[in-house]
Short mmCIF file of C-alpha atoms (C1' of nucleotides) in Angstrom, two decimals:
data_model
loop_
_atom_site.label_atom_id
_atom_site.label_comp_id
_atom_site.label_asym_id
_atom_site.label_seq_id
_atom_site.Cartn_x
_atom_site.Cartn_y
_atom_site.Cartn_z
CA MET A 1 0.00 0.00 0.00
CA ALA A 2 1.26 3.47 -0.90
CA ARG A 3 0.58 6.70 0.97
CA PRO A 4 -3.16 6.87 1.71
CA ARG A 5 -5.24 10.01 1.01
CA THR A 6 -6.05 10.54 4.64
CA PRO A 7 -3.66 9.10 7.24
CA LEU A 8 -4.74 5.79 8.73
CA LEU A 9 -3.00 6.51 12.01
CA SER A 10 -2.59 9.39 14.44
CA ARG A 11 -0.78 9.68 17.74
CA GLU A 12 -4.09 9.71 19.53
CA ARG A 13 -5.49 6.62 17.84
CA ILE A 14 -2.28 4.78 18.61
CA VAL A 15 -2.29 5.84 22.25
CA VAL A 16 -5.89 4.78 22.75
CA ALA A 17 -5.27 1.37 21.22
CA ALA A 18 -2.05 0.91 23.18
CA LEU A 19 -3.78 1.70 26.47
CA ALA A 20 -6.57 -0.74 25.70
CA LEU A 21 -3.98 -3.40 25.00
CA VAL A 22 -2.10 -2.71 28.24
CA ASP A 23 -5.33 -2.72 30.23
CA ALA A 24 -6.32 -6.06 28.78
CA ASP A 25 -3.07 -7.97 29.00
CA GLY A 26 -0.45 -5.95 30.86
CA LEU A 27 2.56 -3.86 29.96
CA GLU A 28 4.56 -6.75 28.51
CA ALA A 29 1.76 -7.38 26.01
CA LEU A 30 2.40 -4.01 24.40
CA SER A 31 4.51 -4.88 21.38
CA THR A 32 4.69 -2.93 18.18
CA ARG A 33 3.51 -5.96 16.23
CA ARG A 34 0.45 -6.61 18.34
CA LEU A 35 -0.46 -2.97 18.51
CA ALA A 36 -0.17 -2.67 14.74
CA THR A 37 -2.38 -5.71 14.24
CA GLU A 38 -4.97 -4.20 16.55
CA LEU A 39 -4.91 -1.06 14.42
CA SER A 40 -4.98 -3.01 11.14
CA VAL A 41 -1.66 -1.65 9.94
CA SER A 42 1.82 -3.08 9.68
CA GLY A 43 4.31 -2.83 12.53
CA PRO A 44 6.75 -0.32 11.07
CA SER A 45 3.96 2.18 10.32
CA LEU A 46 3.93 3.15 13.96
CA TYR A 47 7.41 4.62 13.62
CA ASN A 48 6.02 7.41 11.49
CA HIS A 49 4.29 8.71 14.62
CA PHE A 50 6.59 7.75 17.47
CA ALA A 51 10.36 7.58 17.24
CA THR A 52 10.67 4.77 19.76
CA LYS A 53 8.49 2.53 21.84
CA ASP A 54 9.52 4.47 24.95
CA GLU A 55 8.12 7.66 23.50
CA LEU A 56 4.84 5.84 22.88
CA LEU A 57 4.76 4.46 26.41
CA ASP A 58 5.31 7.95 27.79
CA ALA A 59 2.29 9.20 25.88
CA VAL A 60 0.18 6.30 27.11
CA VAL A 61 1.11 6.93 30.72
CA ASP A 62 0.44 10.64 30.52
CA SER A 63 -2.94 10.02 28.92
CA VAL A 64 -3.95 8.23 32.12
CA MET A 65 -2.79 11.18 34.20
CA GLY A 66 -4.94 13.36 31.98
CA GLU A 67 -8.02 11.55 33.27
CA VAL A 68 -7.48 12.90 36.78
CA ASP A 69 -9.77 15.79 37.67
CA LEU A 70 -7.94 18.85 39.04
CA GLY A 71 -10.89 21.25 39.00
CA MET A 72 -11.36 21.13 42.77
CA PHE A 73 -8.10 22.99 43.30
CA ALA A 74 -9.20 26.00 41.29
CA ASP A 75 -12.35 26.60 43.33
CA ALA A 76 -10.24 27.00 46.49
CA LEU A 77 -12.40 25.16 49.00
CA ASP A 78 -10.63 24.14 52.17
CA TRP A 79 -7.59 21.94 51.58
CA ARG A 80 -9.20 18.90 53.18
CA THR A 81 -12.21 18.78 50.90
CA ALA A 82 -10.09 19.42 47.82
CA LEU A 83 -7.61 16.73 48.79
CA ARG A 84 -10.39 14.19 49.35
CA ASP A 85 -12.06 14.85 46.00
CA TRP A 86 -8.75 14.79 44.19
CA ALA A 87 -7.69 11.54 45.85
CA ARG A 88 -10.88 9.82 44.74
CA SER A 89 -10.54 11.01 41.17
CA TYR A 90 -6.87 10.07 41.10
CA ARG A 91 -7.53 6.59 42.43
CA ALA A 92 -10.41 6.02 40.03
CA ALA A 93 -8.21 6.92 37.06
CA LEU A 94 -5.38 4.66 38.20
CA ALA A 95 -7.59 1.76 39.23
CA ALA A 96 -9.07 1.75 35.72
CA HIS A 97 -5.55 1.14 34.37
CA PRO A 98 -3.68 -0.79 37.06
CA HIS A 99 -0.94 -2.05 34.75
CA VAL A 100 0.41 1.44 34.11
CA VAL A 101 0.68 2.28 37.82
CA PRO A 102 4.25 0.94 38.27
CA VAL A 103 5.41 3.23 35.47
CA LEU A 104 3.64 6.36 36.56
CA ALA A 105 4.69 5.78 40.18
CA GLN A 106 8.25 6.55 39.09
CA GLY A 107 7.26 10.20 39.16
CA PRO A 108 6.21 12.89 36.70
CA GLY A 109 9.43 13.02 34.73
CA ARG A 110 8.78 15.46 31.90
CA ARG A 111 5.17 14.43 31.33
CA PRO A 112 2.93 17.51 31.22
CA ASN A 113 -0.21 16.05 32.83
CA ALA A 114 1.79 14.60 35.71
CA LEU A 115 3.57 17.89 36.31
CA ARG A 116 0.31 19.79 36.15
CA LEU A 117 -1.09 17.50 38.83
CA ALA A 118 1.89 17.97 41.15
CA ASP A 119 1.72 21.72 40.64
CA ALA A 120 -1.98 21.88 41.50
CA VAL A 121 -1.72 19.81 44.69
CA PHE A 122 1.32 21.64 46.01
CA GLY A 123 -0.15 25.04 45.16
CA CYS A 124 -3.39 24.27 46.97
CA LEU A 125 -1.65 23.16 50.15
CA VAL A 126 0.69 26.14 50.29
CA GLN A 127 -2.16 28.53 49.65
CA ALA A 128 -4.12 26.92 52.47
CA GLY A 129 -1.33 27.70 54.90
CA TRP A 130 0.83 24.58 54.97
CA PRO A 131 4.58 25.30 55.09
CA ARG A 132 6.32 24.29 51.87
CA GLY A 133 8.22 21.40 53.45
CA GLN A 134 5.06 19.93 54.89
CA ALA A 135 3.18 20.47 51.64
CA THR A 136 5.85 18.46 49.80
CA ARG A 137 5.55 15.60 52.26
CA ILE A 138 1.76 15.59 52.01
CA GLY A 139 1.91 15.46 48.23
CA ALA A 140 4.28 12.53 48.51
CA LEU A 141 2.37 10.56 51.10
CA MET A 142 -0.91 11.00 49.28
CA ARG A 143 0.70 9.64 46.13
CA TYR A 144 2.06 6.72 48.12
CA PHE A 145 -1.38 5.82 49.40
CA ILE A 146 -3.19 6.31 46.13
CA THR A 147 -0.74 4.45 43.90
CA GLY A 148 -0.62 1.64 46.42
CA SER A 149 -4.41 1.47 46.40
CA ALA A 150 -4.50 1.15 42.62
CA LEU A 151 -1.52 -1.16 42.16
CA GLY A 152 -3.37 -4.32 43.04
CA SER A 153 -6.53 -5.48 44.71
CA PHE A 154 -6.04 -6.53 48.30
CA ALA A 155 -9.03 -8.84 48.27
CA ALA A 156 -8.20 -10.56 45.00
CA GLY A 157 -4.72 -11.48 46.19
CA PHE A 158 -5.98 -14.31 48.40
CA PRO A 159 -6.65 -17.65 46.69
CA GLU A 160 -10.18 -18.98 46.98
CA ASP A 161 -8.99 -22.44 47.92
CA GLU A 162 -10.13 -22.83 51.51
CA ARG A 163 -7.76 -25.69 52.33
CA LEU A 164 -4.75 -23.46 51.76
CA TYR A 165 -5.31 -21.61 55.02
CA ALA A 166 -6.71 -24.24 57.35
CA ASP A 167 -3.58 -25.65 58.95
CA ASP A 168 -0.91 -22.99 58.85
CA TYR A 169 -2.62 -19.62 59.12
CA PRO A 170 -4.93 -19.63 62.14
CA HIS A 171 -6.41 -16.18 61.59
CA LEU A 172 -7.07 -16.47 57.86
CA GLY A 173 -9.97 -18.91 58.12
CA GLU A 174 -12.25 -16.63 56.11
CA ALA A 175 -9.65 -15.33 53.66
CA HIS A 176 -10.89 -17.57 50.86
CA ARG A 177 -14.10 -15.53 50.78
CA LEU A 178 -12.36 -12.18 50.28
CA ALA A 179 -12.44 -12.37 46.48
CA GLU A 180 -16.26 -12.48 46.49
CA HIS A 181 -16.39 -9.08 48.16
CA ARG A 182 -13.53 -7.65 46.23
CA ARG A 183 -14.97 -4.25 45.43
CA ALA A 184 -16.45 -3.65 48.87
CA VAL A 185 -13.19 -4.59 50.59
CA ASP A 186 -10.92 -2.58 48.32
CA GLU A 187 -13.08 0.54 48.24
CA GLY A 188 -13.83 0.30 51.95
CA ALA A 189 -10.12 0.10 52.70
CA PHE A 190 -9.38 3.06 50.46
CA GLU A 191 -12.11 5.22 51.99
CA THR A 192 -11.17 4.26 55.54
CA GLY A 193 -7.52 5.00 54.87
CA LEU A 194 -8.27 8.27 53.13
CA GLU A 195 -10.42 9.58 55.99
CA ALA A 196 -7.93 8.39 58.59
CA LEU A 197 -5.11 10.15 56.74
CA LEU A 198 -7.09 13.38 56.43
CA ASP A 199 -8.04 13.23 60.13
CA GLY A 200 -4.40 12.73 61.07
CA LEU A 201 -3.30 15.62 58.87
CA ALA A 202 -6.04 17.87 60.24
CA LEU A 203 -4.72 17.26 63.75
CA ARG A 204 -1.32 18.49 62.58
CA PHE A 205 -2.84 21.50 60.87
CA GLU A 206 -4.64 22.55 64.05
CA ARG A 207 -1.39 22.24 65.99
CA LEU A 208 0.29 24.37 63.35
CA GLU A 209 -2.29 27.14 63.58
CA ARG A 210 -2.11 27.28 67.36
CA SER A 211 1.64 27.90 67.32
CA MET B 1 30.90 -31.13 32.21
CA ALA B 2 29.34 -34.23 33.77
CA ARG B 3 27.61 -34.44 37.11
CA PRO B 4 29.82 -32.68 39.67
CA ARG B 5 30.66 -34.25 43.06
CA THR B 6 28.91 -31.54 45.01
CA PRO B 7 26.15 -29.59 43.26
CA LEU B 8 27.17 -26.24 41.87
CA LEU B 9 23.70 -24.80 42.34
CA SER B 10 20.97 -24.77 44.94
CA ARG B 11 17.59 -23.10 45.03
CA GLU B 12 18.89 -20.63 47.58
CA ARG B 13 22.00 -19.67 45.60
CA ILE B 14 19.83 -19.14 42.54
CA VAL B 15 17.30 -17.01 44.40
CA VAL B 16 19.99 -14.81 45.92
CA ALA B 17 21.63 -14.21 42.55
CA ALA B 18 18.27 -13.59 40.86
CA LEU B 19 17.29 -11.02 43.46
CA ALA B 20 20.62 -9.22 43.08
CA LEU B 21 20.07 -9.12 39.34
CA VAL B 22 16.54 -7.73 39.69
CA ASP B 23 17.70 -5.14 42.22
CA ALA B 24 20.45 -3.97 39.89
CA ASP B 25 18.60 -3.84 36.59
CA GLY B 26 14.90 -4.50 37.08
CA LEU B 27 12.55 -7.40 36.57
CA GLU B 28 12.94 -7.51 32.81
CA ALA B 29 16.68 -8.07 33.26
CA LEU B 30 16.02 -11.43 34.91
CA SER B 31 16.59 -13.90 32.09
CA THR B 32 17.67 -17.47 32.51
CA ARG B 33 20.73 -16.82 30.38
CA ARG B 34 21.93 -13.79 32.34
CA LEU B 35 21.24 -15.43 35.64
CA ALA B 36 23.17 -18.52 34.59
CA THR B 37 26.13 -16.40 33.49
CA GLU B 38 26.11 -14.65 36.84
CA LEU B 39 26.26 -18.05 38.53
CA SER B 40 28.92 -19.37 36.15
CA VAL B 41 26.76 -22.19 34.84
CA SER B 42 24.90 -22.77 31.61
CA GLY B 43 21.33 -21.66 31.15
CA PRO B 44 19.54 -25.01 31.14
CA SER B 45 21.15 -26.03 34.44
CA LEU B 46 18.66 -23.82 36.26
CA TYR B 47 15.85 -26.11 35.17
CA ASN B 48 17.17 -28.81 37.46
CA HIS B 49 16.11 -26.61 40.39
CA PHE B 50 13.05 -24.72 39.12
CA ALA B 51 10.54 -26.12 36.67
CA THR B 52 9.76 -22.73 35.12
CA LYS B 53 10.89 -19.16 35.35
CA ASP B 54 7.62 -18.29 37.09
CA GLU B 55 8.40 -20.72 39.88
CA LEU B 56 11.77 -19.02 40.32
CA LEU B 57 10.20 -15.57 40.38
CA ASP B 58 7.77 -16.71 43.05
CA ALA B 59 10.66 -17.82 45.22
CA VAL B 60 12.46 -14.52 44.69
CA VAL B 61 9.41 -12.50 45.68
CA ASP B 62 8.74 -14.54 48.78
CA SER B 63 12.37 -14.22 49.87
CA VAL B 64 11.80 -10.46 50.10
CA MET B 65 8.69 -11.01 52.21
CA GLY B 66 10.86 -13.19 54.46
CA GLU B 67 12.92 -10.12 55.34
CA VAL B 68 9.96 -8.46 57.07
CA ASP B 69 10.09 -8.67 60.86
CA LEU B 70 6.90 -10.04 62.44
CA GLY B 71 8.25 -10.42 65.99
CA MET B 72 6.36 -7.39 67.30
CA PHE B 73 3.04 -9.18 66.88
CA ALA B 74 4.01 -12.03 69.20
CA ASP B 75 4.84 -9.77 72.15
CA ALA B 76 1.31 -8.36 72.10
CA LEU B 77 1.98 -4.70 72.78
CA ASP B 78 -0.83 -2.34 71.89
CA TRP B 79 -1.91 -2.58 68.25
CA ARG B 80 -0.68 0.89 67.42
CA THR B 81 2.92 0.29 68.46
CA ALA B 82 3.00 -3.09 66.77
CA LEU B 83 1.57 -1.68 63.55
CA ARG B 84 4.10 1.15 63.50
CA ASP B 85 7.09 -1.14 64.00
CA TRP B 86 5.82 -3.59 61.43
CA ALA B 87 5.16 -0.87 58.87
CA ARG B 88 8.72 0.40 59.19
CA SER B 89 10.21 -3.06 58.81
CA TYR B 90 7.91 -3.83 55.86
CA ARG B 91 8.78 -0.62 54.08
CA ALA B 92 12.51 -1.09 54.67
CA ALA B 93 12.38 -4.58 53.15
CA LEU B 94 10.44 -3.40 50.11
CA ALA B 95 12.41 -0.21 49.57
CA ALA B 96 15.58 -2.31 49.41
CA HIS B 97 14.05 -4.18 46.45
CA PRO B 98 11.75 -1.71 44.69
CA HIS B 99 11.60 -3.66 41.44
CA VAL B 100 9.78 -6.59 43.03
CA VAL B 101 7.08 -4.39 44.60
CA PRO B 102 4.69 -4.52 41.62
CA VAL B 103 4.73 -8.31 41.77
CA LEU B 104 4.28 -8.68 45.48
CA ALA B 105 1.56 -6.03 45.50
CA GLN B 106 -0.62 -8.51 43.61
CA GLY B 107 -1.18 -10.20 46.95
CA PRO B 108 0.11 -13.21 48.84
CA GLY B 109 -1.08 -15.87 46.42
CA ARG B 110 0.25 -19.14 47.79
CA ARG B 111 3.56 -17.74 49.02
CA PRO B 112 4.17 -18.81 52.61
CA ASN B 113 5.98 -15.71 53.87
CA ALA B 114 3.31 -13.42 52.46
CA LEU B 115 0.52 -15.47 54.02
CA ARG B 116 2.35 -15.55 57.34
CA LEU B 117 2.53 -11.77 57.28
CA ALA B 118 -1.18 -11.33 56.53
CA ASP B 119 -2.04 -13.81 59.27
CA ALA B 120 0.07 -12.00 61.87
CA VAL B 121 -1.31 -8.53 61.13
CA PHE B 122 -4.93 -9.63 61.04
CA GLY B 123 -4.52 -11.71 64.20
CA CYS B 124 -3.01 -8.81 66.11
CA LEU B 125 -5.79 -6.40 65.18
CA VAL B 126 -8.59 -8.80 66.03
CA GLN B 127 -6.97 -9.69 69.34
CA ALA B 128 -6.69 -5.99 70.15
CA GLY B 129 -10.44 -5.61 69.78
CA TRP B 130 -10.96 -4.49 66.18
CA PRO B 131 -14.00 -6.09 64.50
CA ARG B 132 -12.97 -8.51 61.76
CA GLY B 133 -14.28 -6.34 58.94
CA GLN B 134 -12.36 -3.32 60.17
CA ALA B 135 -9.24 -5.40 60.72
CA THR B 136 -9.38 -6.55 57.10
CA ARG B 137 -9.65 -2.97 55.88
CA ILE B 138 -6.76 -1.86 58.07
CA GLY B 139 -4.56 -4.64 56.74
CA ALA B 140 -5.44 -3.57 53.23
CA LEU B 141 -4.94 0.15 53.69
CA MET B 142 -1.62 -0.34 55.44
CA ARG B 143 -0.44 -2.44 52.53
CA TYR B 144 -1.60 0.24 50.13
CA PHE B 145 0.41 2.90 51.90
CA ILE B 146 3.52 0.79 52.38
CA THR B 147 3.74 -0.63 48.88
CA GLY B 148 3.10 2.81 47.47
CA SER B 149 5.92 4.20 49.59
CA ALA B 150 8.34 1.59 48.30
CA LEU B 151 7.27 1.57 44.66
CA GLY B 152 9.16 4.65 43.67
CA SER B 153 10.84 7.66 45.21
CA PHE B 154 8.68 10.78 45.19
CA ALA B 155 11.66 13.11 45.25
CA ALA B 156 13.62 11.37 42.51
CA GLY B 157 10.70 11.59 40.10
CA PHE B 158 11.25 15.29 39.41
CA PRO B 159 13.90 16.17 36.81
CA GLU B 160 16.74 18.37 38.03
CA ASP B 161 16.51 20.64 35.01
CA GLU B 162 15.32 23.93 36.48
CA ARG B 163 14.10 25.36 33.17
CA LEU B 164 11.49 22.62 32.85
CA TYR B 165 9.30 24.17 35.54
CA ALA B 166 9.82 27.89 35.11
CA ASP B 167 7.10 28.82 32.66
CA ASP B 168 4.30 26.29 33.02
CA TYR B 169 4.22 25.16 36.63
CA PRO B 170 4.07 28.21 38.89
CA HIS B 171 4.30 26.32 42.19
CA LEU B 172 7.11 23.94 41.27
CA GLY B 173 9.88 26.52 41.26
CA GLU B 174 11.95 24.51 43.71
CA ALA B 175 11.10 21.05 42.40
CA HIS B 176 14.45 20.68 40.63
CA ARG B 177 16.12 20.55 44.05
CA LEU B 178 14.02 17.64 45.37
CA ALA B 179 16.41 14.97 44.15
CA GLU B 180 19.20 16.35 46.33
CA HIS B 181 17.14 15.69 49.45
CA ARG B 182 15.73 12.46 48.23
CA ARG B 183 16.10 10.40 51.40
CA ALA B 184 14.89 13.14 53.73
CA VAL B 185 11.82 13.83 51.60
CA ASP B 186 10.85 10.19 51.06
CA GLU B 187 11.40 9.09 54.64
CA GLY B 188 9.79 12.23 56.01
CA ALA B 189 6.72 11.64 53.89
CA PHE B 190 6.52 8.01 54.97
CA GLU B 191 6.84 8.86 58.66
CA THR B 192 4.35 11.72 58.44
CA GLY B 193 1.86 9.54 56.61
CA LEU B 194 2.33 6.63 58.97
CA GLU B 195 1.73 8.74 62.08
CA ALA B 196 -1.24 10.50 60.48
CA LEU B 197 -2.77 7.16 59.54
CA LEU B 198 -2.25 5.75 63.04
CA ASP B 199 -3.73 8.92 64.59
CA GLY B 200 -6.76 8.64 62.33
CA LEU B 201 -7.22 4.97 63.16
CA ALA B 202 -6.84 5.64 66.88
CA LEU B 203 -9.69 8.15 66.67
CA ARG B 204 -11.86 5.40 65.19
CA PHE B 205 -10.79 2.93 67.84
CA GLU B 206 -11.74 5.30 70.64
CA ARG B 207 -15.15 5.82 69.05
CA LEU B 208 -15.51 2.05 68.85
CA GLU B 209 -14.75 1.51 72.52
CA ARG B 210 -17.18 4.19 73.64
CA SER B 211 -20.07 2.54 71.83
"C1'" DG C 1 2.56 7.68 5.48
"C1'" DT C 2 2.15 3.02 4.57
"C1'" DC C 3 4.04 -1.12 2.82
"C1'" DT C 4 7.31 -5.64 2.42
"C1'" DA C 5 11.46 -7.57 3.55
"C1'" DT C 6 14.81 -8.08 6.70
"C1'" DA C 7 18.60 -7.24 10.26
"C1'" DT C 8 19.68 -8.30 14.84
"C1'" DA C 9 18.92 -9.63 19.39
"C1'" DT C 10 16.91 -12.16 22.90
"C1'" DA C 11 13.65 -14.85 25.18
"C1'" DG C 12 12.04 -19.67 27.64
"C1'" DA C 13 12.52 -24.28 27.23
"C1'" DT C 14 13.84 -29.30 25.61
"C1'" DA C 15 16.83 -33.43 24.03
"C1'" DG C 16 20.19 -36.18 25.00
"C1'" DA C 17 25.34 -36.91 26.09
"C1'" DC C 18 28.15 -37.59 30.20
"C1'" DG D 1 23.15 -32.24 37.98
"C1'" DT D 2 25.63 -30.13 34.47
"C1'" DC D 3 26.73 -29.72 29.75
"C1'" DT D 4 26.20 -28.54 24.32
"C1'" DA D 5 23.21 -28.01 20.70
"C1'" DT D 6 19.08 -26.48 19.20
"C1'" DC D 7 13.98 -25.42 18.67
"C1'" DT D 8 10.54 -21.97 18.50
"C1'" DA D 9 8.75 -17.65 19.39
"C1'" DT D 10 9.10 -12.92 19.77
"C1'" DA D 11 11.08 -8.48 20.23
"C1'" DT D 12 12.57 -3.40 18.36
"C1'" DA D 13 13.91 -1.22 14.58
"C1'" DT D 14 15.69 0.00 9.65
"C1'" DA D 15 15.90 0.12 4.32
"C1'" DG D 16 13.84 1.20 0.52
"C1'" DA D 17 9.73 0.67 -2.81
"C1'" DC D 18 5.44 3.15 -3.79
#
DNA sequence: GTCTATATATAGATAGAC
DNA sequence: GTCTATCTATATATAGAC
């Protein structure tokens, strides 16, 4: 096939297909061949749009960060409400694409959406009255909790084979039933942890204001 | 070479070398060929000790879980002290081997050390008076926070090139200096988050006891 | 901007000699 | 229990025709 009238591919089409592939079968399933097949083109055609596979992966990762809502920081509510809403949106975006979490947990690098997110969180906290050092730590610890929440289901990690636990793990007698309640357990743990974290931070903020 | 008098390899020697390789260059660097070279044997020799590469990887991952101290749960101090000490030991073990975190965050599976850990944490919380449902959530949310903390450095994720931030990210003017203080930032964030979490959980525990 | 053909590297795993 | 030889599959990427 020669050059088509209108291009078959675009960076966006490629990124969308690549993300779908990663979501379905994991990062290691993202090969240029498979991606090209999915897009009904030949492998080398992709190199007209991305110089290397790494450049493509970067775009895929940042597209996930682009799904995170940052609007709550503009409206300047209190820091606690903004942080809660942001955390939920952030987790939802990551949990929809768990296989990209290990990559994006390496930090923003030069990816615009990731940098925009860091900028918004830090700006909100400083504006609310947190000292810059503390604001940095809060940004970090929130990312720790959220990426950890999206990296893997807690409930689904326990095999459903009841006999596995019986003899050796006295307290795990009901662990084989965790997978059934996967969503409730995982979301309950996230919400409990989020509120506990915010309560703990609020205690520190009160102390700060009194001094 | 024929069968040697004393075996050149053992499961333990292989696991230790494999972990060193993963620590140095990441999970994808763990190939049977490279591992064999590192051990001064030929590739296929490894298959006398592990049936598949997956079986080997499982052993590597569980060896990291074996580094986590669980002694604090036996002495039955208050749950808060035990949880704090355990969290620090857990994070230290994982942070020493960040490349295995995405695998072990998938849950315990059938790995004995991982199951032992889950059993100890859950048992401690229930014994301290937490309802079983709450204890499950606390085990989950602690794992979220700890794996997230060990998955990647927050500080090291920001490029040191000052010009990157200047125009587009008004609040990140000092972000290029984060990498310098990497350890202080990452450990400070972990400690702050850990104490905030424990404070928030303690609030809930008090409420529980009053009712 | 897409194609076919291909270069080059590397992977996990098996067969069978010793 | 280790070896050599090899099978089979798959990867990223380039050259050059159209």
